[in-house]
Amino acid sequence: MSNKLYNAVFASGIAFVLACLMIGVKLSTEGTQLTVEGASAEQWRWIGLGIALVFLAQLFADQIDALFGKLPKPQLGALLPEEKKMASLKPWLIALVIVGMLVWPFMVSRGAVDLATLTLIYIMLGLGLNIVVGLAGLLDLGYVAFYAVGAYTYALLSQYFGLSFWVCLPISAGMAALFGFILGFPVLRLRGDYLAIVTLGFGEIIRILLNNWTALTGGPNGISGIAKPTLFGLEFSRRAKEEGAVPFHEWMGIDYSSSHKVIFLYLIAVVLTIFVVYVINRLIRMPVGRAWEALREDEIACRSLGLNRTVIKLSAFTLGASTAGFAGSFFAARQGFISPESFIFIESAIILAIVVLGGMGSQVGVILAAIVMTILPELAREFSEYRMLLFGLLMVVMMRWRPQGLVPMKRPHLELKQ
Amino acid sequence: MSEFTLYLLQQLINGLTIGSTYALIAIGYTMVYGIIGMINFAHGEIYMIGSYVTFIVIAGLLGMGLVSLPVILIVALIVAVVIASTYGWTVERVAYRPLRGSNRLIPLISAIGMSIFLQNYVVLSQGSRDVALPPQISGGWTFGDPSVFEVSFSYMQLMIWAATLITMTGLTLFISRSRMGRACRACSEDLGMTNLLGIDTNKIIAMTFIIGAALAAIAGLLLGLYYGVVNPFIGFMAGLKAFTAAVLGGIGSIPGAMLGGLILGVTEAMTAAFFPSEYKDVVAFSLLVLILLFRPSGLLGKPEVEKV
């Protein structure tokens, strides 16, 4: 008991030291003078509450652990029907989901459709990073750079050459893939943590270049007035911007509604996402996908079995980057305006969190995690200033309690029933 | 001396000043990596917290009417070191120790999460805007021809040189002469064996984090006074640059971190001298990539042999 008490007092003491100056005292500037003022009584109450919580948690640590142990662990896998039935059900399920996604936007508000489009962008990004981090095990912290390359490629091509969205889409993916290829070379020999830092540095380099190369990229002002995608030349605006073009609503003979544009963008996002999901799904089952997983498990064994790790790593980087390029050019089209501010390191961290929380390598998990990560902040609007704080905390906590993610990856397999 | 030489000399002085502070932060990275093989992503935020605590103490003491600058600085130093060390210890205890032994990716993600948490913790408690302190130590020496170019070597720069020199000498003596230091060296060579020999490795690892945090706090104090401005986001860049310095010198090697820091500082200053200064960060990272391409073990590091 005295041991517990000692732990509890020690922990509360530490909590007090941590909080007393950083939260308990606030710096403020009066004119040119820097002054400190004690925090408000309310904040001291919160600090006191926190310390008391730490004290009690340490004192009753054993009991709390026992309580958590008694809670049933969620078995998401047990909810699904068994493998054979799944195999015949699956095509119907997928068809149902796709039809649902296509029909749904016509029945809900514009804001919801917009949110769904954003979620789809993050799903694409998550799936792309899933190839690099989840399947190939290459920790890439600079993924947002490829996202930026895709976005800026479309923006610049549309501004200088007037190319349409559909033409620029593969070009953006190609440019991003090229950058992924270029990044792949220096990091071929690096492992684990070094790889993470170098990719992080690469992401920062791209952001700094975008921010400072004003002649080409517009610098911190970004590029605005990016053309929106058209449906076979039909624009989704009130009046046609180009000479002789017919806006969509006139061609269809219906009234103009701003939700048309939003729904159209959403449908494009759905098509792109389905494409990405399908392609990656096939790739996982191909020798390339197996090679990625072999690389993740044990690189040296991989080499000793004759697999060319250069090709594997470069293919992972390139394909992951091209997916980001896809998402990036769609993002630029949707927003109409991009600036280097959208492509900071935190974005990379968020996408990484999506992949890790979803379960590395597992597509369903990543999709689920992307949906959760995009929708939760919208639902918890009152906590918006605590958003990033909770995000960081979530990463730490998830690693402690469920490092394999929400839906851990399962290789396609059949179990023998005895 | 020609104007060009004087200009170069000034940049050299500036570079060595900044570089020695990078070295202080880099030592924290290198020590942790040497012992448990993980990058402490949150280390940059510890430096930032050290800076903030310094500002709080200095502003508080000045507000209370204390005038004697040496006393203020010493109190600020002690308080910053104590609080930053506590943060360092807590981060290790909460985010890293439970994950020891799992595959490399998991502690790294936990570290990134911790870094984001600490950054936003300071944003919420102190605000995200710049906080400025009027310069406390001003003046210095100048030499050179005023009509050509004047090289200035400020007292603040001298203080940074002296402080980092003393700290690094102290650390080297500690590592090489004391029992704890010997235990640290043993842990970085072979953690399992050290454990078997009866040394409490948990304590040593905690000690490593505390030392690293203390050094980061000192760097925070020095740079806070030098630049006069802090905000919650300085930790990220500083951490990245310090890590570059650690890798440059050979990760796991403390003299390497010191050398790497100085080289990085001088390179950055030289780049800022001849190119637009926004690109100096690009140079820092490019240097990292080049070093990792051609000499992955760094300048003073030993090539790592992976056994199967």
Short mmCIF file of C-alpha atoms in Angstrom, two decimals, chain B residues 23-306:
data_model
loop_
_atom_site.label_atom_id
_atom_site.label_comp_id
_atom_site.label_asym_id
_atom_site.label_seq_id
_atom_site.Cartn_x
_atom_site.Cartn_y
_atom_site.Cartn_z
CA ALA B 23 24.94 20.31 -31.54
CA LEU B 24 23.34 20.54 -28.09
CA ILE B 25 19.98 19.39 -29.39
CA ALA B 26 21.57 16.80 -31.64
CA ILE B 27 23.29 15.16 -28.67
CA GLY B 28 19.86 14.36 -27.26
CA TYR B 29 18.86 12.58 -30.46
CA THR B 30 22.11 10.71 -30.78
CA MET B 31 22.18 9.49 -27.19
CA VAL B 32 18.66 8.11 -27.37
CA TYR B 33 19.28 6.49 -30.73
CA GLY B 34 22.54 5.00 -29.53
CA ILE B 35 20.88 3.25 -26.61
CA ILE B 36 17.42 2.21 -27.74
CA GLY B 37 17.68 2.68 -31.47
CA MET B 38 14.73 4.98 -31.90
CA ILE B 39 14.38 8.58 -33.01
CA ASN B 40 12.81 10.69 -30.31
CA PHE B 41 10.58 12.81 -32.50
CA ALA B 42 9.35 14.76 -29.50
CA HIS B 43 12.83 16.04 -28.69
CA GLY B 44 12.38 19.20 -30.74
CA GLU B 45 9.28 20.01 -28.69
CA ILE B 46 11.28 19.59 -25.47
CA TYR B 47 13.66 22.25 -26.78
CA MET B 48 10.67 24.48 -27.51
CA ILE B 49 9.31 23.95 -24.00
CA GLY B 50 12.72 24.81 -22.58
CA SER B 51 12.61 28.05 -24.53
CA TYR B 52 9.15 28.89 -23.26
CA VAL B 53 10.05 28.19 -19.64
CA THR B 54 13.09 30.45 -20.01
CA PHE B 55 10.92 33.27 -21.27
CA ILE B 56 8.39 32.74 -18.50
CA VAL B 57 11.04 32.82 -15.78
CA ILE B 58 12.87 35.81 -17.20
CA ALA B 59 9.69 37.79 -17.73
CA GLY B 60 8.45 36.80 -14.29
CA LEU B 61 11.64 37.77 -12.49
CA LEU B 62 11.94 41.04 -14.40
CA GLY B 63 8.33 41.76 -13.56
CA MET B 64 9.03 41.14 -9.90
CA GLY B 65 11.66 43.81 -10.00
CA LEU B 66 14.80 41.72 -10.06
CA VAL B 67 17.51 43.54 -11.94
CA SER B 68 20.62 41.43 -11.67
CA LEU B 69 20.93 39.69 -15.02
CA PRO B 70 23.30 36.86 -14.00
CA VAL B 71 20.94 35.81 -11.21
CA ILE B 72 17.96 35.89 -13.56
CA LEU B 73 19.77 33.79 -16.13
CA ILE B 74 20.97 31.24 -13.62
CA VAL B 75 17.50 30.84 -12.15
CA ALA B 76 16.04 30.58 -15.65
CA LEU B 77 18.62 27.96 -16.53
CA ILE B 78 17.92 25.83 -13.49
CA VAL B 79 14.15 26.04 -13.81
CA ALA B 80 14.23 25.35 -17.56
CA VAL B 81 16.50 22.35 -17.10
CA VAL B 82 14.35 20.92 -14.32
CA ILE B 83 11.07 21.33 -16.16
CA ALA B 84 12.36 20.17 -19.54
CA SER B 85 13.96 17.13 -17.93
CA THR B 86 10.66 16.32 -16.29
CA TYR B 87 8.94 16.54 -19.65
CA GLY B 88 11.62 14.36 -21.21
CA TRP B 89 11.29 11.76 -18.48
CA THR B 90 7.49 11.75 -18.70
CA VAL B 91 7.50 11.37 -22.47
CA GLU B 92 9.79 8.37 -22.19
CA ARG B 93 7.76 6.82 -19.41
CA VAL B 94 4.39 7.33 -21.05
CA ALA B 95 5.00 6.99 -24.76
CA TYR B 96 8.13 4.91 -25.25
CA ARG B 97 8.71 2.52 -22.39
CA PRO B 98 5.48 0.55 -22.84
CA LEU B 99 6.37 0.05 -26.49
CA ARG B 100 9.90 -1.16 -26.06
CA GLY B 101 10.54 -4.34 -27.95
CA SER B 102 7.89 -3.90 -30.62
CA ASN B 103 8.73 -3.37 -34.23
CA ARG B 104 10.42 -0.08 -35.21
CA LEU B 105 7.39 1.59 -36.73
CA ILE B 106 5.26 1.61 -33.60
CA PRO B 107 7.44 3.71 -31.26
CA LEU B 108 8.13 6.06 -34.16
CA ILE B 109 4.45 6.72 -34.69
CA SER B 110 3.97 7.11 -30.97
CA ALA B 111 6.81 9.64 -31.04
CA ILE B 112 5.19 11.58 -33.87
CA GLY B 113 1.93 11.57 -31.95
CA MET B 114 3.72 12.82 -28.84
CA SER B 115 5.37 15.59 -30.83
CA ILE B 116 2.03 16.74 -32.23
CA PHE B 117 0.50 16.50 -28.74
CA LEU B 118 3.20 18.62 -27.11
CA GLN B 119 3.11 21.22 -29.86
CA ASN B 120 -0.64 21.69 -29.56
CA TYR B 121 -0.46 21.54 -25.78
CA VAL B 122 1.71 24.64 -25.89
CA VAL B 123 -0.52 26.23 -28.55
CA LEU B 124 -3.50 25.79 -26.26
CA SER B 125 -1.82 26.88 -23.06
CA GLN B 126 0.35 29.72 -24.33
CA GLY B 127 -1.16 30.73 -27.66
CA SER B 128 0.23 30.16 -31.09
CA ARG B 129 1.58 33.63 -31.71
CA ASP B 130 5.17 34.74 -31.41
CA VAL B 131 6.26 35.79 -27.96
CA ALA B 132 9.07 38.33 -27.93
CA LEU B 133 11.54 39.22 -25.22
CA PRO B 134 13.54 42.43 -25.37
CA PRO B 135 17.23 41.66 -25.87
CA GLN B 136 18.87 41.06 -22.53
CA ILE B 137 22.48 40.85 -23.53
CA SER B 138 23.52 43.34 -26.13
CA GLY B 139 26.71 44.79 -27.41
CA GLY B 140 29.87 43.09 -28.45
CA TRP B 141 33.10 43.52 -30.26
CA THR B 142 33.52 44.72 -33.78
CA PHE B 143 36.59 44.73 -35.90
CA GLY B 144 37.36 45.49 -39.43
CA ASP B 145 37.20 48.66 -41.39
CA PRO B 146 33.80 50.36 -41.00
CA SER B 147 34.02 51.65 -44.55
CA VAL B 148 34.56 48.18 -45.98
CA PHE B 149 32.82 45.68 -43.72
CA GLU B 150 32.52 45.37 -39.99
CA VAL B 151 32.64 41.97 -38.40
CA SER B 152 30.72 41.87 -35.18
CA PHE B 153 31.02 39.27 -32.48
CA SER B 154 28.35 39.94 -29.93
CA TYR B 155 28.47 39.11 -26.23
CA MET B 156 25.45 36.91 -26.77
CA GLN B 157 27.38 34.88 -29.33
CA LEU B 158 30.27 34.63 -26.91
CA MET B 159 27.91 33.43 -24.23
CA ILE B 160 26.55 30.76 -26.55
CA TRP B 161 30.04 29.58 -27.45
CA ALA B 162 31.08 29.48 -23.81
CA ALA B 163 27.92 27.77 -22.60
CA THR B 164 28.01 25.10 -25.28
CA LEU B 165 31.70 24.51 -24.75
CA ILE B 166 31.25 24.06 -21.02
CA THR B 167 28.20 21.84 -21.47
CA MET B 168 29.82 19.61 -24.04
CA THR B 169 33.01 19.30 -22.02
CA GLY B 170 30.95 18.44 -18.97
CA LEU B 171 28.99 15.84 -20.88
CA THR B 172 32.10 14.26 -22.35
CA LEU B 173 33.69 14.04 -18.93
CA PHE B 174 30.53 12.57 -17.51
CA ILE B 175 30.29 9.93 -20.22
CA SER B 176 33.93 8.97 -20.10
CA ARG B 177 34.78 9.25 -16.41
CA SER B 178 31.74 8.63 -14.25
CA ARG B 179 30.07 5.34 -13.36
CA MET B 180 26.78 6.44 -14.83
CA GLY B 181 28.56 7.44 -18.00
CA ARG B 182 30.17 4.04 -18.21
CA ALA B 183 26.79 2.43 -17.77
CA CYS B 184 25.45 4.64 -20.59
CA ARG B 185 28.25 3.54 -22.86
CA ALA B 186 27.63 -0.07 -21.96
CA CYS B 187 23.94 0.27 -22.72
CA SER B 188 24.61 1.77 -26.10
CA GLU B 189 26.89 -1.12 -26.97
CA ASP B 190 24.70 -3.97 -25.89
CA LEU B 191 21.54 -3.34 -23.95
CA GLY B 192 20.72 -6.95 -23.23
CA MET B 193 24.15 -7.80 -21.91
CA THR B 194 24.20 -4.71 -19.72
CA ASN B 195 20.90 -5.82 -18.24
CA LEU B 196 22.32 -9.25 -17.54
CA LEU B 197 25.28 -7.72 -15.79
CA GLY B 198 22.97 -6.23 -13.20
CA ILE B 199 22.68 -2.64 -14.33
CA ASP B 200 19.17 -1.24 -14.21
CA THR B 201 18.79 -0.35 -17.88
CA ASN B 202 15.45 1.34 -17.33
CA LYS B 203 17.15 3.86 -15.08
CA ILE B 204 19.94 4.42 -17.57
CA ILE B 205 17.50 4.95 -20.41
CA ALA B 206 15.51 7.40 -18.28
CA MET B 207 18.78 9.15 -17.43
CA THR B 208 19.62 9.42 -21.12
CA PHE B 209 16.32 11.08 -21.87
CA ILE B 210 16.81 13.45 -18.93
CA ILE B 211 20.29 14.45 -20.05
CA GLY B 212 19.10 14.98 -23.60
CA ALA B 213 16.22 17.10 -22.37
CA ALA B 214 18.51 19.14 -20.13
CA LEU B 215 20.79 19.90 -23.06
CA ALA B 216 17.81 20.82 -25.20
CA ALA B 217 16.65 23.17 -22.43
CA ILE B 218 20.05 24.87 -22.38
CA ALA B 219 19.86 25.24 -26.16
CA GLY B 220 16.35 26.61 -25.72
CA LEU B 221 17.57 29.23 -23.28
CA LEU B 222 20.48 30.26 -25.48
CA LEU B 223 18.53 30.43 -28.72
CA GLY B 224 15.60 32.11 -26.99
CA LEU B 225 17.87 34.88 -25.82
CA TYR B 226 19.69 35.03 -29.16
CA TYR B 227 16.62 35.30 -31.37
CA GLY B 228 14.41 36.97 -28.80
CA VAL B 229 11.31 35.23 -30.10
CA VAL B 230 9.57 31.92 -29.47
CA ASN B 231 6.44 30.29 -30.78
CA PRO B 232 5.14 26.72 -30.43
CA PHE B 233 6.40 25.72 -33.86
CA ILE B 234 10.14 26.27 -33.50
CA GLY B 235 10.60 22.77 -32.17
CA PHE B 236 9.79 21.10 -35.45
CA MET B 237 12.44 22.77 -37.61
CA ALA B 238 15.03 22.78 -34.87
CA GLY B 239 14.43 19.09 -34.23
CA LEU B 240 14.73 18.24 -37.90
CA LYS B 241 17.95 20.22 -38.30
CA ALA B 242 19.39 18.76 -35.12
CA PHE B 243 18.58 15.29 -36.32
CA THR B 244 20.30 16.08 -39.61
CA ALA B 245 23.32 17.18 -37.61
CA ALA B 246 23.26 13.97 -35.57
CA VAL B 247 23.10 11.82 -38.68
CA LEU B 248 25.78 13.91 -40.34
CA GLY B 249 28.16 13.25 -37.52
CA GLY B 250 27.27 9.64 -37.15
CA ILE B 251 24.26 8.72 -35.11
CA GLY B 252 25.09 7.10 -31.82
CA SER B 253 28.31 9.05 -31.48
CA ILE B 254 28.33 12.10 -29.21
CA PRO B 255 31.44 13.75 -30.70
CA GLY B 256 29.78 13.11 -34.04
CA ALA B 257 26.71 15.06 -32.99
CA MET B 258 28.89 17.97 -31.91
CA LEU B 259 30.83 17.94 -35.16
CA GLY B 260 27.69 17.50 -37.22
CA GLY B 261 26.02 20.42 -35.52
CA LEU B 262 28.93 22.74 -36.21
CA ILE B 263 29.22 21.66 -39.84
CA LEU B 264 25.51 22.09 -40.39
CA GLY B 265 25.52 25.53 -38.78
CA VAL B 266 28.40 26.76 -40.89
CA THR B 267 26.94 25.31 -44.09
CA GLU B 268 23.65 26.99 -43.40
CA ALA B 269 25.28 30.33 -42.70
CA MET B 270 27.37 30.12 -45.84
CA THR B 271 24.28 29.31 -47.90
CA ALA B 272 22.35 32.20 -46.39
CA ALA B 273 25.30 34.40 -47.31
CA PHE B 274 25.13 33.73 -51.01
CA PHE B 275 21.59 32.56 -51.72
CA PRO B 276 18.18 33.77 -50.58
CA SER B 277 17.91 32.79 -46.96
CA GLU B 278 14.69 30.79 -47.35
CA TYR B 279 16.67 28.16 -49.17
CA LYS B 280 18.97 27.42 -46.27
CA ASP B 281 16.56 24.81 -45.01
CA VAL B 282 16.64 23.15 -48.40
CA VAL B 283 20.42 23.01 -48.14
CA ALA B 284 20.23 21.42 -44.72
CA PHE B 285 18.01 18.60 -45.95
CA SER B 286 19.95 18.14 -49.16
CA LEU B 287 23.07 17.77 -47.05
CA LEU B 288 21.27 15.06 -45.11
CA VAL B 289 20.33 13.20 -48.27
CA LEU B 290 23.86 13.45 -49.65
CA ILE B 291 25.44 12.17 -46.46
CA LEU B 292 23.02 9.29 -46.29
CA LEU B 293 23.72 8.46 -49.91
CA PHE B 294 27.47 8.40 -49.72
CA ARG B 295 28.30 7.73 -46.11
CA PRO B 296 25.23 6.42 -44.29
CA SER B 297 27.05 5.88 -41.06
CA GLY B 298 27.95 9.56 -40.87
CA LEU B 299 31.34 11.17 -40.46
CA LEU B 300 32.35 9.67 -37.13
CA GLY B 301 30.01 6.72 -37.00
CA LYS B 302 30.83 3.08 -37.41
CA PRO B 303 29.23 1.32 -40.35
CA GLU B 304 26.39 -0.74 -39.00
CA VAL B 305 26.52 -4.38 -39.86
CA GLU B 306 23.21 -6.13 -39.78
#
